[in-house]
Tab-separated table of C-alpha atoms and ligand atoms in Angstrom:
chain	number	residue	atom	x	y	z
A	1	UNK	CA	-57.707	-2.649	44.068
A	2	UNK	CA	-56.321	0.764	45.636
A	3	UNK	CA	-56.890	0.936	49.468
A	4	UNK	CA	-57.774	-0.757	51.927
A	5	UNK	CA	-54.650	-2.939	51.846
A	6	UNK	CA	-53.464	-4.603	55.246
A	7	UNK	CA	-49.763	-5.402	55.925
A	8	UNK	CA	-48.312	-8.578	57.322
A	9	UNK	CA	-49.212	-7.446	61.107
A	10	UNK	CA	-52.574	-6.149	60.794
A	11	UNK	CA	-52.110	-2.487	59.977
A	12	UNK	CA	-53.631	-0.282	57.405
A	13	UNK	CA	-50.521	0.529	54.810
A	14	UNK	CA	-50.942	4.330	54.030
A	15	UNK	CA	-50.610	5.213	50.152
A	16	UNK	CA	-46.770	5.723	49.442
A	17	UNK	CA	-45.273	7.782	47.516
A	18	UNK	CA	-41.912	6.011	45.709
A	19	UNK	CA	-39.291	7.658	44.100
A	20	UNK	CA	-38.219	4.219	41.946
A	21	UNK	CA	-34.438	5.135	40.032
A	22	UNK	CA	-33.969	2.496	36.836
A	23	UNK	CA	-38.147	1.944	36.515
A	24	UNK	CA	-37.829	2.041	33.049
A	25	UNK	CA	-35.546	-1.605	33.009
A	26	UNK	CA	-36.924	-5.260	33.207
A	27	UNK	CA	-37.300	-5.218	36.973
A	28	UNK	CA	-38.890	-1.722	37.454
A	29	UNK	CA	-41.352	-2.287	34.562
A	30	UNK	CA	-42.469	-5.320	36.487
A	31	UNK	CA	-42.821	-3.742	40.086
A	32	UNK	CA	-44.698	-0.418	38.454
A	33	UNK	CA	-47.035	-2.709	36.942
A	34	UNK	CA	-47.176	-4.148	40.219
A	35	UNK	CA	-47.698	-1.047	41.960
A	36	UNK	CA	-50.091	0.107	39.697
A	37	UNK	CA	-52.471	-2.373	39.168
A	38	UNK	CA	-53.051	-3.916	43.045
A	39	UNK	CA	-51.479	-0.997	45.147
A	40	UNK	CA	-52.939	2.657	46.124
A	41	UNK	CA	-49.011	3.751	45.882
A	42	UNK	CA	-47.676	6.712	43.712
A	43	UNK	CA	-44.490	6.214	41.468
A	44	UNK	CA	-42.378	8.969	40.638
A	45	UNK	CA	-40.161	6.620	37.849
A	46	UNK	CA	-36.679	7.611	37.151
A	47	UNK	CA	-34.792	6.507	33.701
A	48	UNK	CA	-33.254	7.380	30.707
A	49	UNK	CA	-35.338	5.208	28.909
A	50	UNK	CA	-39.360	4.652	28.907
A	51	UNK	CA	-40.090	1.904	26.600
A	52	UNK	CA	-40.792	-1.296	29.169
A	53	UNK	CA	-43.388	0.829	30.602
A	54	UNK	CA	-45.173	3.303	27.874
A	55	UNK	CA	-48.108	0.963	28.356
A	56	UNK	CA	-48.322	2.331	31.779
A	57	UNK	CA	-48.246	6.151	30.700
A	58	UNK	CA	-50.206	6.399	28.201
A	59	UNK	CA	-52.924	6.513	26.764
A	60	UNK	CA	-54.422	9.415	29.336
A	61	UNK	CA	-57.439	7.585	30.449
A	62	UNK	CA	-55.610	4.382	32.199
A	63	UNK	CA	-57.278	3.664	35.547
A	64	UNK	CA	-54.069	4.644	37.634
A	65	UNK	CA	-53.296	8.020	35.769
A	66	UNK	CA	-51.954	10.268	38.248
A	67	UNK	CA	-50.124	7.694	40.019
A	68	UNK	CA	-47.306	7.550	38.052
A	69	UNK	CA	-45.008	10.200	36.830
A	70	UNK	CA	-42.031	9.445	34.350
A	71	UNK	CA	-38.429	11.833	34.474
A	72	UNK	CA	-36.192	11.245	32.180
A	73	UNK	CA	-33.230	11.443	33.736
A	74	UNK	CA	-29.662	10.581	34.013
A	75	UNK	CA	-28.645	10.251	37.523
A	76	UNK	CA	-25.069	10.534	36.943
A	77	UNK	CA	-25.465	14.090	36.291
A	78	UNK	CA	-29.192	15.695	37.022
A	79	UNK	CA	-29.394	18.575	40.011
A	80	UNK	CA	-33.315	17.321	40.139
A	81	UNK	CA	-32.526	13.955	41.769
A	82	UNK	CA	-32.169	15.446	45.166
A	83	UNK	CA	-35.714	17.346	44.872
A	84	UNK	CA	-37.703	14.026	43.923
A	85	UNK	CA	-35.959	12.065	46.396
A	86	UNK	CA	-37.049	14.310	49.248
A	87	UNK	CA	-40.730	14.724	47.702
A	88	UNK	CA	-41.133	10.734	48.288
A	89	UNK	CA	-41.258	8.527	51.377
A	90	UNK	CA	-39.568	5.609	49.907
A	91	UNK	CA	-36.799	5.129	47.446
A	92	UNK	CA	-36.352	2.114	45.341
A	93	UNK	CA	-33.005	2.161	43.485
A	94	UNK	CA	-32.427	-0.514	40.505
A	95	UNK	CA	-29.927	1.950	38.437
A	96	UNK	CA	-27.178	-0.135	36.955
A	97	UNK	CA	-25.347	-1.479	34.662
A	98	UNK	CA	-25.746	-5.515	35.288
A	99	UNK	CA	-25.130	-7.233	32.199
A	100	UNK	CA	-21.993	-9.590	32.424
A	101	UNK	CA	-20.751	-8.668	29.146
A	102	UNK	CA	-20.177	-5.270	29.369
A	103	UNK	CA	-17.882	-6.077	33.236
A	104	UNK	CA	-15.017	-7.430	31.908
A	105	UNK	CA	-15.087	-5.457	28.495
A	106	UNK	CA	-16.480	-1.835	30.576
A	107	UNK	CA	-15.297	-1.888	33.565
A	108	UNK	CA	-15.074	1.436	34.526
A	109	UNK	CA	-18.355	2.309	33.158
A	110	UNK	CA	-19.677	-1.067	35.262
A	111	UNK	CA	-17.879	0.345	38.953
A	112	UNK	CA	-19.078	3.892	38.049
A	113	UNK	CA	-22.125	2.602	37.457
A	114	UNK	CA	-22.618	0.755	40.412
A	115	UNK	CA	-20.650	2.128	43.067
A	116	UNK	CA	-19.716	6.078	42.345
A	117	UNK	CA	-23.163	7.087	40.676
A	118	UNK	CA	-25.312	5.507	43.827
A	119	UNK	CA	-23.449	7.470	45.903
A	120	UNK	CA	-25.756	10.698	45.856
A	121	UNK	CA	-28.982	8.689	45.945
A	122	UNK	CA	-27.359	7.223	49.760
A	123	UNK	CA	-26.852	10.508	50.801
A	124	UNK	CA	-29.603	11.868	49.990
A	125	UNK	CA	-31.785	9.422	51.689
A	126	UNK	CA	-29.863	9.388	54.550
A	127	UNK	CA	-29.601	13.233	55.385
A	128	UNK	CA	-33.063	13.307	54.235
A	129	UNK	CA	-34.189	10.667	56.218
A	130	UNK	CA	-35.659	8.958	53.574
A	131	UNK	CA	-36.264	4.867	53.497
A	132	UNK	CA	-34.194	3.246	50.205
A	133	UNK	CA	-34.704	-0.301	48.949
A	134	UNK	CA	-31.335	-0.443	47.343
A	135	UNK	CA	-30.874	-3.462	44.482
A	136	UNK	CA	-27.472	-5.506	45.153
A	137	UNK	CA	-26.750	-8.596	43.509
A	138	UNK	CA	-26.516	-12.208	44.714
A	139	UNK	CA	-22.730	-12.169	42.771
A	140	UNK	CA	-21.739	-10.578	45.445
A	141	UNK	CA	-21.542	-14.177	46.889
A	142	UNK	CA	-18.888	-14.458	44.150
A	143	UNK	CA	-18.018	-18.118	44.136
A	144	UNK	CA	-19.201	-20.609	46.496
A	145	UNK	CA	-16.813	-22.111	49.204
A	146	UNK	CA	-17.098	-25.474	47.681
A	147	UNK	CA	-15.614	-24.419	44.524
A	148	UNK	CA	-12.331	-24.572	46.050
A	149	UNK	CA	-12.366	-27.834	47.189
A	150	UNK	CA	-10.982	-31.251	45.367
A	151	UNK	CA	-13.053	-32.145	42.401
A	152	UNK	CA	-13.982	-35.657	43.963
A	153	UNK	CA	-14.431	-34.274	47.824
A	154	UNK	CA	-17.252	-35.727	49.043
A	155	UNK	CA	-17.850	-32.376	51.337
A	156	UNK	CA	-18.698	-30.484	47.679
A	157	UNK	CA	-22.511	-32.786	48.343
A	158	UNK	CA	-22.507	-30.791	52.115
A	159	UNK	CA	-25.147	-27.781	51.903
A	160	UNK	CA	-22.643	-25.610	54.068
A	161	UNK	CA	-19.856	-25.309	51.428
A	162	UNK	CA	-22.359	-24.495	48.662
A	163	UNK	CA	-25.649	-22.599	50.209
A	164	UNK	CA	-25.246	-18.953	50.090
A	165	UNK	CA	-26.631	-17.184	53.482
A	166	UNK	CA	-26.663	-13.346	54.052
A	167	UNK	CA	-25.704	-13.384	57.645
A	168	UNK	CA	-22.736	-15.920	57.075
A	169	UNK	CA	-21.286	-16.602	53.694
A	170	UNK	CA	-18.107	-14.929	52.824
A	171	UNK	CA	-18.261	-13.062	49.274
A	172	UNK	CA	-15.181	-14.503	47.367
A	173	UNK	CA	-14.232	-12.843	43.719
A	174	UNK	CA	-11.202	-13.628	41.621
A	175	UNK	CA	-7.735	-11.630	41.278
A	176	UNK	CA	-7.820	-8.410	39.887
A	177	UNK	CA	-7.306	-8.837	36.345
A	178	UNK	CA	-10.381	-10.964	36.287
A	179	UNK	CA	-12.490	-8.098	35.836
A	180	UNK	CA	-15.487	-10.382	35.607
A	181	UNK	CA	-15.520	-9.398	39.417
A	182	UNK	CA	-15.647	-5.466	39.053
A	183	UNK	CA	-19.084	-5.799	39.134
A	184	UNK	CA	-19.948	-8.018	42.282
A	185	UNK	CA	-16.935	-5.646	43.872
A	186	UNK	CA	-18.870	-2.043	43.381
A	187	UNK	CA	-21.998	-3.904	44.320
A	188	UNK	CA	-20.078	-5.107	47.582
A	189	UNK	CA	-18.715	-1.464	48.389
A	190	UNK	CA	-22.448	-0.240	48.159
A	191	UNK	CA	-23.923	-2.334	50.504
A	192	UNK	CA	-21.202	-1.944	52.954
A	193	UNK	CA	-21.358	1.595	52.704
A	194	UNK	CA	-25.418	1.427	53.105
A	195	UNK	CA	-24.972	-0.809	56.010
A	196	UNK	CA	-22.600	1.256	57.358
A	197	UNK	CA	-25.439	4.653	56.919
A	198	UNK	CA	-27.564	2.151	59.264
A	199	UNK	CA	-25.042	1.752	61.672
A	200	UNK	CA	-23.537	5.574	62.095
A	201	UNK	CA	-26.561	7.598	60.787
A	202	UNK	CA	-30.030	6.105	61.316
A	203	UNK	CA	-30.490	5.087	57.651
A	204	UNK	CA	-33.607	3.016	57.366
A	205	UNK	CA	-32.568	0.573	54.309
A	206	UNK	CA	-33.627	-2.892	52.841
A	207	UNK	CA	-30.861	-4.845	50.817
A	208	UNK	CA	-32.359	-7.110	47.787
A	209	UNK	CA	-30.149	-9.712	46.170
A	210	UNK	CA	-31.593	-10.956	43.404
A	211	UNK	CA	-30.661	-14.525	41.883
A	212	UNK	CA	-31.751	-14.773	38.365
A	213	UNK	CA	-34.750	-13.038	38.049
A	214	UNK	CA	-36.334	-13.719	34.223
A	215	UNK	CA	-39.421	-13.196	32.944
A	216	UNK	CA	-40.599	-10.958	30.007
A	217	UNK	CA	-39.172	-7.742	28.909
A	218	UNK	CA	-35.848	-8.828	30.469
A	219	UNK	CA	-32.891	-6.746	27.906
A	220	UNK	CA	-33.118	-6.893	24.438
A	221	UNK	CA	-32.962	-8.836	21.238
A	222	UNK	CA	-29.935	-8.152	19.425
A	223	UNK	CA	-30.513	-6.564	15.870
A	224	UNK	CA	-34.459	-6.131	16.471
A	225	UNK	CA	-34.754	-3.687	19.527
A	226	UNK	CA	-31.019	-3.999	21.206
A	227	UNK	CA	-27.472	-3.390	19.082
A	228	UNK	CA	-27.315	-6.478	16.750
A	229	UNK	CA	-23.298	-6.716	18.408
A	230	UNK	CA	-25.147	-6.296	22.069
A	231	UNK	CA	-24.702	-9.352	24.559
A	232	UNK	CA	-27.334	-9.567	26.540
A	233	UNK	CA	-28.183	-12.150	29.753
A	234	UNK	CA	-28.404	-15.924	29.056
A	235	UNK	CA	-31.974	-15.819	28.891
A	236	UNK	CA	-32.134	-12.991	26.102
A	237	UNK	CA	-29.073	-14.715	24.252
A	238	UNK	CA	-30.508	-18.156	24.271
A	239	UNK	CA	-34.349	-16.445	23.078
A	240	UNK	CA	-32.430	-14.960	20.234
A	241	UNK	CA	-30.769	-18.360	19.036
A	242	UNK	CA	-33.803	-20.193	19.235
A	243	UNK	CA	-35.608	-17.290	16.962
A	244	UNK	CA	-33.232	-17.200	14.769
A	245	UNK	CA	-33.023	-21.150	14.463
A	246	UNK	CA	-29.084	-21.127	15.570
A	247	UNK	CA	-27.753	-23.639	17.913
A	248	UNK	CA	-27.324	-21.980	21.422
A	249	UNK	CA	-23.503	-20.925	22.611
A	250	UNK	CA	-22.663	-22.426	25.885
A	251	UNK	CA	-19.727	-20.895	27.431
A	252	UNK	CA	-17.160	-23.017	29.020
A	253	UNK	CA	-19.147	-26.147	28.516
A	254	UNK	CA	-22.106	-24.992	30.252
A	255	UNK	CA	-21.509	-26.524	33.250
A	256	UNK	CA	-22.296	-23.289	35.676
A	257	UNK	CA	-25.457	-23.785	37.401
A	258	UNK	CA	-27.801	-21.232	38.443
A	259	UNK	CA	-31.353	-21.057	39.643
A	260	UNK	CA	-33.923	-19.551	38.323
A	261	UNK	CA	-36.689	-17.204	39.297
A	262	UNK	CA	-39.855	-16.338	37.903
A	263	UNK	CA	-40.217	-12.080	38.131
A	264	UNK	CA	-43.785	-12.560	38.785
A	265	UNK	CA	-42.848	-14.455	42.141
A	266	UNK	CA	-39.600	-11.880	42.985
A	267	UNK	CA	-41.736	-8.527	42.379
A	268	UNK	CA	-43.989	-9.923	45.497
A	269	UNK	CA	-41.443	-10.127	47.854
A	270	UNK	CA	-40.777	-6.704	46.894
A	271	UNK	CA	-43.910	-5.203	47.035
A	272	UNK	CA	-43.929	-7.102	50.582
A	273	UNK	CA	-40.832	-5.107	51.569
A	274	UNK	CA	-42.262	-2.177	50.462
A	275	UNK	CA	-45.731	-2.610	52.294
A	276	UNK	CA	-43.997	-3.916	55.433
A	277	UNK	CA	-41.156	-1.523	56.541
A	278	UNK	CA	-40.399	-2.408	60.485
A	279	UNK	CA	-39.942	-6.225	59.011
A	280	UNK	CA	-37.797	-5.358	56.043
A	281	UNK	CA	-35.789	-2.644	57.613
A	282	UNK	CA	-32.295	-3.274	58.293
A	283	UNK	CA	-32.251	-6.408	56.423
A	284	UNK	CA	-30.172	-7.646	53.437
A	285	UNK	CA	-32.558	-10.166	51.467
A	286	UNK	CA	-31.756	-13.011	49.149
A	287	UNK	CA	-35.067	-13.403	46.679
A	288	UNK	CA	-34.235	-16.412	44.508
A	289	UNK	CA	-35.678	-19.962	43.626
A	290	UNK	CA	-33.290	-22.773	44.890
A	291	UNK	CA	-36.011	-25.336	43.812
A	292	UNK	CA	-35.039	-24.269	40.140
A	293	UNK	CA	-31.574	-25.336	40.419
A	294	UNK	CA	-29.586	-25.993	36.504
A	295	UNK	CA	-26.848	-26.394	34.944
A	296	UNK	CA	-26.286	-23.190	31.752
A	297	UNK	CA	-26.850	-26.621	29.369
A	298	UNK	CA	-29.818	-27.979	31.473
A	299	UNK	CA	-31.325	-24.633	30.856
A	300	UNK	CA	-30.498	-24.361	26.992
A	301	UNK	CA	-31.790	-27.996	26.309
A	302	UNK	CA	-34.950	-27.321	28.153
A	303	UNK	CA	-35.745	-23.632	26.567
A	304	UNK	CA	-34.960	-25.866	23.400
A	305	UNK	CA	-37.765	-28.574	24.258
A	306	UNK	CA	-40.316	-25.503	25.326
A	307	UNK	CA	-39.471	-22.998	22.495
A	308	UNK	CA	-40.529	-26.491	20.423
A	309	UNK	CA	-43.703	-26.775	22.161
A	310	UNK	CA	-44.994	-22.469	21.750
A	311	UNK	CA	-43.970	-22.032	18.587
A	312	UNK	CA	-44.919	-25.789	16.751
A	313	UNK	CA	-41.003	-24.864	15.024
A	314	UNK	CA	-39.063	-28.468	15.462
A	315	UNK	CA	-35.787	-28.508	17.390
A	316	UNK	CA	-32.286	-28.087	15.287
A	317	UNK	CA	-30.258	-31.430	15.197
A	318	UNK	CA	-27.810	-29.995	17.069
A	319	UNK	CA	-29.614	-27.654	19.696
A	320	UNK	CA	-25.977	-26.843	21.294
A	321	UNK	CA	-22.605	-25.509	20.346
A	322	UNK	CA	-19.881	-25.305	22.960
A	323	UNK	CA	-17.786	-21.595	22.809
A	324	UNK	CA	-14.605	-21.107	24.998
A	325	UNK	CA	-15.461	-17.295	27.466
A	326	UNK	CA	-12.473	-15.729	25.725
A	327	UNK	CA	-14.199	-15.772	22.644
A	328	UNK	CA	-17.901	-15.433	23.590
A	329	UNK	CA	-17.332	-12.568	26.749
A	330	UNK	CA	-12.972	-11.682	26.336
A	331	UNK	CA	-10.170	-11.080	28.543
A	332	UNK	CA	-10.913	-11.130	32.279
A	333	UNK	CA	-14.364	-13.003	32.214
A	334	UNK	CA	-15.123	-15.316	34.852
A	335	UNK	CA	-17.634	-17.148	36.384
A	336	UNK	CA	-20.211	-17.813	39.369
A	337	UNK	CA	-19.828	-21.388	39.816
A	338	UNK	CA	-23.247	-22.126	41.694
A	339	UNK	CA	-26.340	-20.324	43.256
A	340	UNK	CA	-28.534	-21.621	45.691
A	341	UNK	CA	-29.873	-19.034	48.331
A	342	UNK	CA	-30.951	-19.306	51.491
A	343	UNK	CA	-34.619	-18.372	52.382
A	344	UNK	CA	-34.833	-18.286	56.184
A	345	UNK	CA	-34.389	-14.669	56.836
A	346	UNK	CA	-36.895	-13.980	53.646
A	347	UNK	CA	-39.477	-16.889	55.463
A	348	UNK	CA	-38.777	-15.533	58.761
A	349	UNK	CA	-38.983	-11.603	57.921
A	350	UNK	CA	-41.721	-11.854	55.363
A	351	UNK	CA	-43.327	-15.335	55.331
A	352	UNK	CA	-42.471	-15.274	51.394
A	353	UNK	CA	-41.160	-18.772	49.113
A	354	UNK	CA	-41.478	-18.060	45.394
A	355	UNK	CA	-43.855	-20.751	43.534
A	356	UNK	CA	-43.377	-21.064	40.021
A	357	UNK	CA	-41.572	-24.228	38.551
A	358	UNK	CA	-38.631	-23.387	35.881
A	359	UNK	CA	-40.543	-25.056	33.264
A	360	UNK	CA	-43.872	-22.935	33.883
A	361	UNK	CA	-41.726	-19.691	34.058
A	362	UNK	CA	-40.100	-20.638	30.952
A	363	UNK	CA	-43.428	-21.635	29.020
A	364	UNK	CA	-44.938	-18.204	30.001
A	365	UNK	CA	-41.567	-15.910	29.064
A	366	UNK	CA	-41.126	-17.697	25.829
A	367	UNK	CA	-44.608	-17.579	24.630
A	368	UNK	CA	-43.520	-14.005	25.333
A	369	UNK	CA	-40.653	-13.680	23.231
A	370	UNK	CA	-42.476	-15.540	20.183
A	371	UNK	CA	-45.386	-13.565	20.371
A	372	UNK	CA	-42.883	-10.065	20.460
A	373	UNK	CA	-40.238	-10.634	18.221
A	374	UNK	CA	-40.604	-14.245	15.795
A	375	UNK	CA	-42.078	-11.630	12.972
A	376	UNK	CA	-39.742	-9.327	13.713
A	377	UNK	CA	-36.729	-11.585	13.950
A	378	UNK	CA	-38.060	-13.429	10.548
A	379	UNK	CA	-38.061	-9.908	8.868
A	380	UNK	CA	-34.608	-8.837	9.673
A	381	UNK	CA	-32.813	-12.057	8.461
A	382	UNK	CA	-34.687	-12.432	5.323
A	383	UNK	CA	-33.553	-8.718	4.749
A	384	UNK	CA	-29.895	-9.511	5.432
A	385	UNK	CA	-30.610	-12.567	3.285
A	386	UNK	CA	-31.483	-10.356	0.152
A	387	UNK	CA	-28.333	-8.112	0.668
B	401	LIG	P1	-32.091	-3.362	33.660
B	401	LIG	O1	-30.821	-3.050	32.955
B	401	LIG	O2	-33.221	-3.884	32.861
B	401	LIG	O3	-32.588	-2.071	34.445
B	401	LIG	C1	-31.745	-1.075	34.947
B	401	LIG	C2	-32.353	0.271	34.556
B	401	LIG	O4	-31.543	1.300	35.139
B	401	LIG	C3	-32.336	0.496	33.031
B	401	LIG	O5	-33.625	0.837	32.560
B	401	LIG	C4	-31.373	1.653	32.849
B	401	LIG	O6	-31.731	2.534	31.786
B	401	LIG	C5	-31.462	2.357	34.211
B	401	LIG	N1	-30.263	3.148	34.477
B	401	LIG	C6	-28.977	2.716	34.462
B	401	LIG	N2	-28.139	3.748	34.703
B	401	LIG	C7	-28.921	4.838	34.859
B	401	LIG	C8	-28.632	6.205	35.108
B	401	LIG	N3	-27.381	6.640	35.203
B	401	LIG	N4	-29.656	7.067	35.227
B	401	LIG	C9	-30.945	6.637	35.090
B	401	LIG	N5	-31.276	5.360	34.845
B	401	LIG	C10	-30.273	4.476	34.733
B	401	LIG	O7	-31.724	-4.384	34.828
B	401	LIG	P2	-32.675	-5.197	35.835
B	401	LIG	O8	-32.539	-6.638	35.542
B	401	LIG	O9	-34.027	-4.583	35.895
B	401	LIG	O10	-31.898	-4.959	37.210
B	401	LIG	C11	-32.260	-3.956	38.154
B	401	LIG	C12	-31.333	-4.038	39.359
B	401	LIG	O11	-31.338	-5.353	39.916
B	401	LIG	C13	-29.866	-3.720	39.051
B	401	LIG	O12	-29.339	-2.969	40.111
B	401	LIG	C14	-29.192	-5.071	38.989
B	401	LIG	O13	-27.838	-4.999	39.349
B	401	LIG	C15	-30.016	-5.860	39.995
B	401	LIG	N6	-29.986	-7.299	39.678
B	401	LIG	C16	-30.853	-7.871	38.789
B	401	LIG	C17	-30.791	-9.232	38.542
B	401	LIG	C18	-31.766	-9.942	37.660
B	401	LIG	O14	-31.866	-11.150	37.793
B	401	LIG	N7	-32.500	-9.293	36.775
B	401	LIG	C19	-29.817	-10.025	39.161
B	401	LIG	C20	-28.925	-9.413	40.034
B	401	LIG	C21	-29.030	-8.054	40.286
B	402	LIG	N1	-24.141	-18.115	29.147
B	402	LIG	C1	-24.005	-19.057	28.116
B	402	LIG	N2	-24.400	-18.700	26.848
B	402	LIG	C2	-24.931	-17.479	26.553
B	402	LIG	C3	-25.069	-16.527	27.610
B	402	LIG	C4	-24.664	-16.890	28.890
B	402	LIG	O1	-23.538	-20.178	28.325
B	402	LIG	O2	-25.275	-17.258	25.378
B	402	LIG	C5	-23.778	-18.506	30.542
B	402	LIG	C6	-22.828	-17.569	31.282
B	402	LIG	O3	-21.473	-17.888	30.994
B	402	LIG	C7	-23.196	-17.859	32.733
B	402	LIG	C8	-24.697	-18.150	32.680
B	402	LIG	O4	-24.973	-18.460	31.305
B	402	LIG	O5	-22.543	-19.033	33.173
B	402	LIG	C9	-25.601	-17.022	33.126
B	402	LIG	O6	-25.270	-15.854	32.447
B	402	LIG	P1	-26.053	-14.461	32.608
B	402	LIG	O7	-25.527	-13.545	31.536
B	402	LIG	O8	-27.515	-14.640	32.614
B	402	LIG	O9	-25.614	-13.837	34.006
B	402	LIG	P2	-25.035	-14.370	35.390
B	402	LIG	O10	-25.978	-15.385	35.938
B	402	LIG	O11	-23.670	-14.944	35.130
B	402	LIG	O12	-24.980	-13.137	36.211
């Protein structure tokens, strides 16, 4: 396990210590488990919330106690930021608000968020020298090129109008009052403003755009161990309506594809950026799946076929029920139209390609959600039931 770990040219990687901001969210629970189980690394883990990853600090006797400290703390507006950052050799930052609901209907809080409270942690990694993994987003893609063109143009089939590619693709967001795109924008600003600390000032960084990441622990369910009004991502929405034996909402007919990751897969090219800094550094990487290419009602019939299968529960007539984005999300929502990334600078930088088919990923997350919350979710509605 610890030590003794080689990186991807040969060398011994030295125990790091990581200063990892948002660790207590679905993507830092993942990458301290990670970290803690296969790596020699020390975490100092930075959130406001501890829940996705109590199981990794405590009980006292754990096998990697020691290696990982939790602060609660809000980085908006805590004077001991500065000090961990410049006790560690590495920061990861995940910090954010990222769940589409809350960027048309909060968007200050989503470009505060995003843009104005990352600020410190670049500055403080760059005058303190410090390397910083910073999370972006693949929205920042916005929509794809294709999306513009005629509905029957034969070019919308040509991988150049629809492939997104960090060194080439434009990032293209709607007008203003769209505020769907406040978001994508802040996340924009960030990385232009890291890229820029690279450029003028020496910053060593790594840029990660995730596409789709899901897996377990990802949000909340709504009413159980979330805000019963609380919208979370497509996966956690969709979980929820199968558990509750409700048809699931697709917005705007469902025809927006995406493609999916397994976190399992993502949280190795990460640890690979971590472990290998003179491959990752400087580069802005997309880590997504474009094998696992759907359409929002591909996914929703096919969660529907494997909820069926891990929890024996038989499918509802009518699995589906269409809902218009003004009602589901509000004003201003709008949408990604298509994601497919582009691996070669991930294959050529790191030698990583994710592996897990949608349907495995989606067998393994929703045995997961059955096993965590089908008692729970049963509970609360026979409750509301009796009153
Ligand atoms: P998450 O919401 O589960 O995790 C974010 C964590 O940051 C939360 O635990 C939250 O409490 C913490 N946080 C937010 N503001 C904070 C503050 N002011 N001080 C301290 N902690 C704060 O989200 P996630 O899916 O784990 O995403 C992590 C990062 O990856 C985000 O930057 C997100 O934009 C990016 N991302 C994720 C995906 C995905 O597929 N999951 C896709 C695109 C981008
Ligand atoms: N979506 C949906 N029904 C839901 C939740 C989401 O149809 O209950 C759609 C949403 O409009 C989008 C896609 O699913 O087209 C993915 O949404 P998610 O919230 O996961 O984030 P995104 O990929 O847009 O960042």
């Amino acid at each position: 396990m610890a030590g003794g770990r080689i990186d991807l040219d040969g060398n011994v990687i030295k125990p790091m210590k990581i200063c990892m901001i948002g660790a207590g969210g679905f993507i830092g629970s993942h990458l301290c488990e990670k970290l803690m189980n296969e790596t020699p690394h020390t975490v100092l883990a930075v959130d406001v919330y501890s829940d996705k990853i109590k199981h990794l600090l405590e009980p006292a006797d754990l096998p990697w106690t020691g290696r990982i400290q939790f602060h609660r703390i809000n980085i908006k507006n805590d004077s001991r930021l500065e000090g961990l950052i410049k006790m560690a050799d590495l920061v990861v930052n995940l910090a954010a608000i990222c769940t589409p609901a809350d960027y048309n209907t909060r968007p200050l809080d989503t470009i505060y968020s995003n843009f104005i409270d990352a600020l410190p942690v670049v500055k403080y990694c760059s005058e303190n020298g410090k390397r910083l993994i910073h999370f972006s987003t693949c929205e920042v893609y916005g929509k794809t090129i294709g999306a513009f063109l005629p509905e029957d143009s034969p070019l919308r089939q040509d991988p150049a109008y629809y492939v997104l590619k960090e060194d080439v693709s434009p990032c293209i967001f709607g007008s203003i009052e769209k505020q769907r795109w406040s978001y994508a924008c802040a996340k924009q600003l960030i990385e232009r403003l890291i890229y820029a600390e690279g450029a003028e000032n020496a910053l060593e960084f790594t840029i990660v755009r995730p596409f789709n990441w899901i897996g377990p622990r990802m949000d909340f369910i709504p009413g159980i161990d979330g805000p019963s009004e609380g919208v979370p991502r497509v996966l956690a929405c969709f979980s929820n309506n199968l558990l509750r034996h409700e048809p699931l909402k697709l917005v705007d007919g469902g025809h927006s594809q995406r493609t999916f990751i397994y976190i399992k897969d993502a949280i190795e090219a990460v640890l690979l950026m971590i472990e290998n800094p003179t491959r990752a550094n400087g580069q802005i990487f997309n880590v997504g799946n474009p094998n696992n290419e759907v359409t929002v009602r591909q996914l929703a019939e096919m969660m529907t076929q494997v909820y069926s299968k891990v929890s024996g529960e038989s499918p509802l007539e009518t699995p589906t029920i269409d809902v218009s984005s003004k009602e589901f999300y509000g004003e201003g929502y709008d949408d990604s139209d298509k994601r497919i990334p582009d691996m070669t600078i991930i294959n050529r930088q790191l030698g990583w390609n994710p592996k897990t088919s949608l349907w495995d990923l989606l067998e393994s997350t929703l045995t997961y959600q059955h096993r965590t919350y089908a008692e729970a979710v049963k509970q609360a509605m026979s409750k509301t039931t009796a009153n």
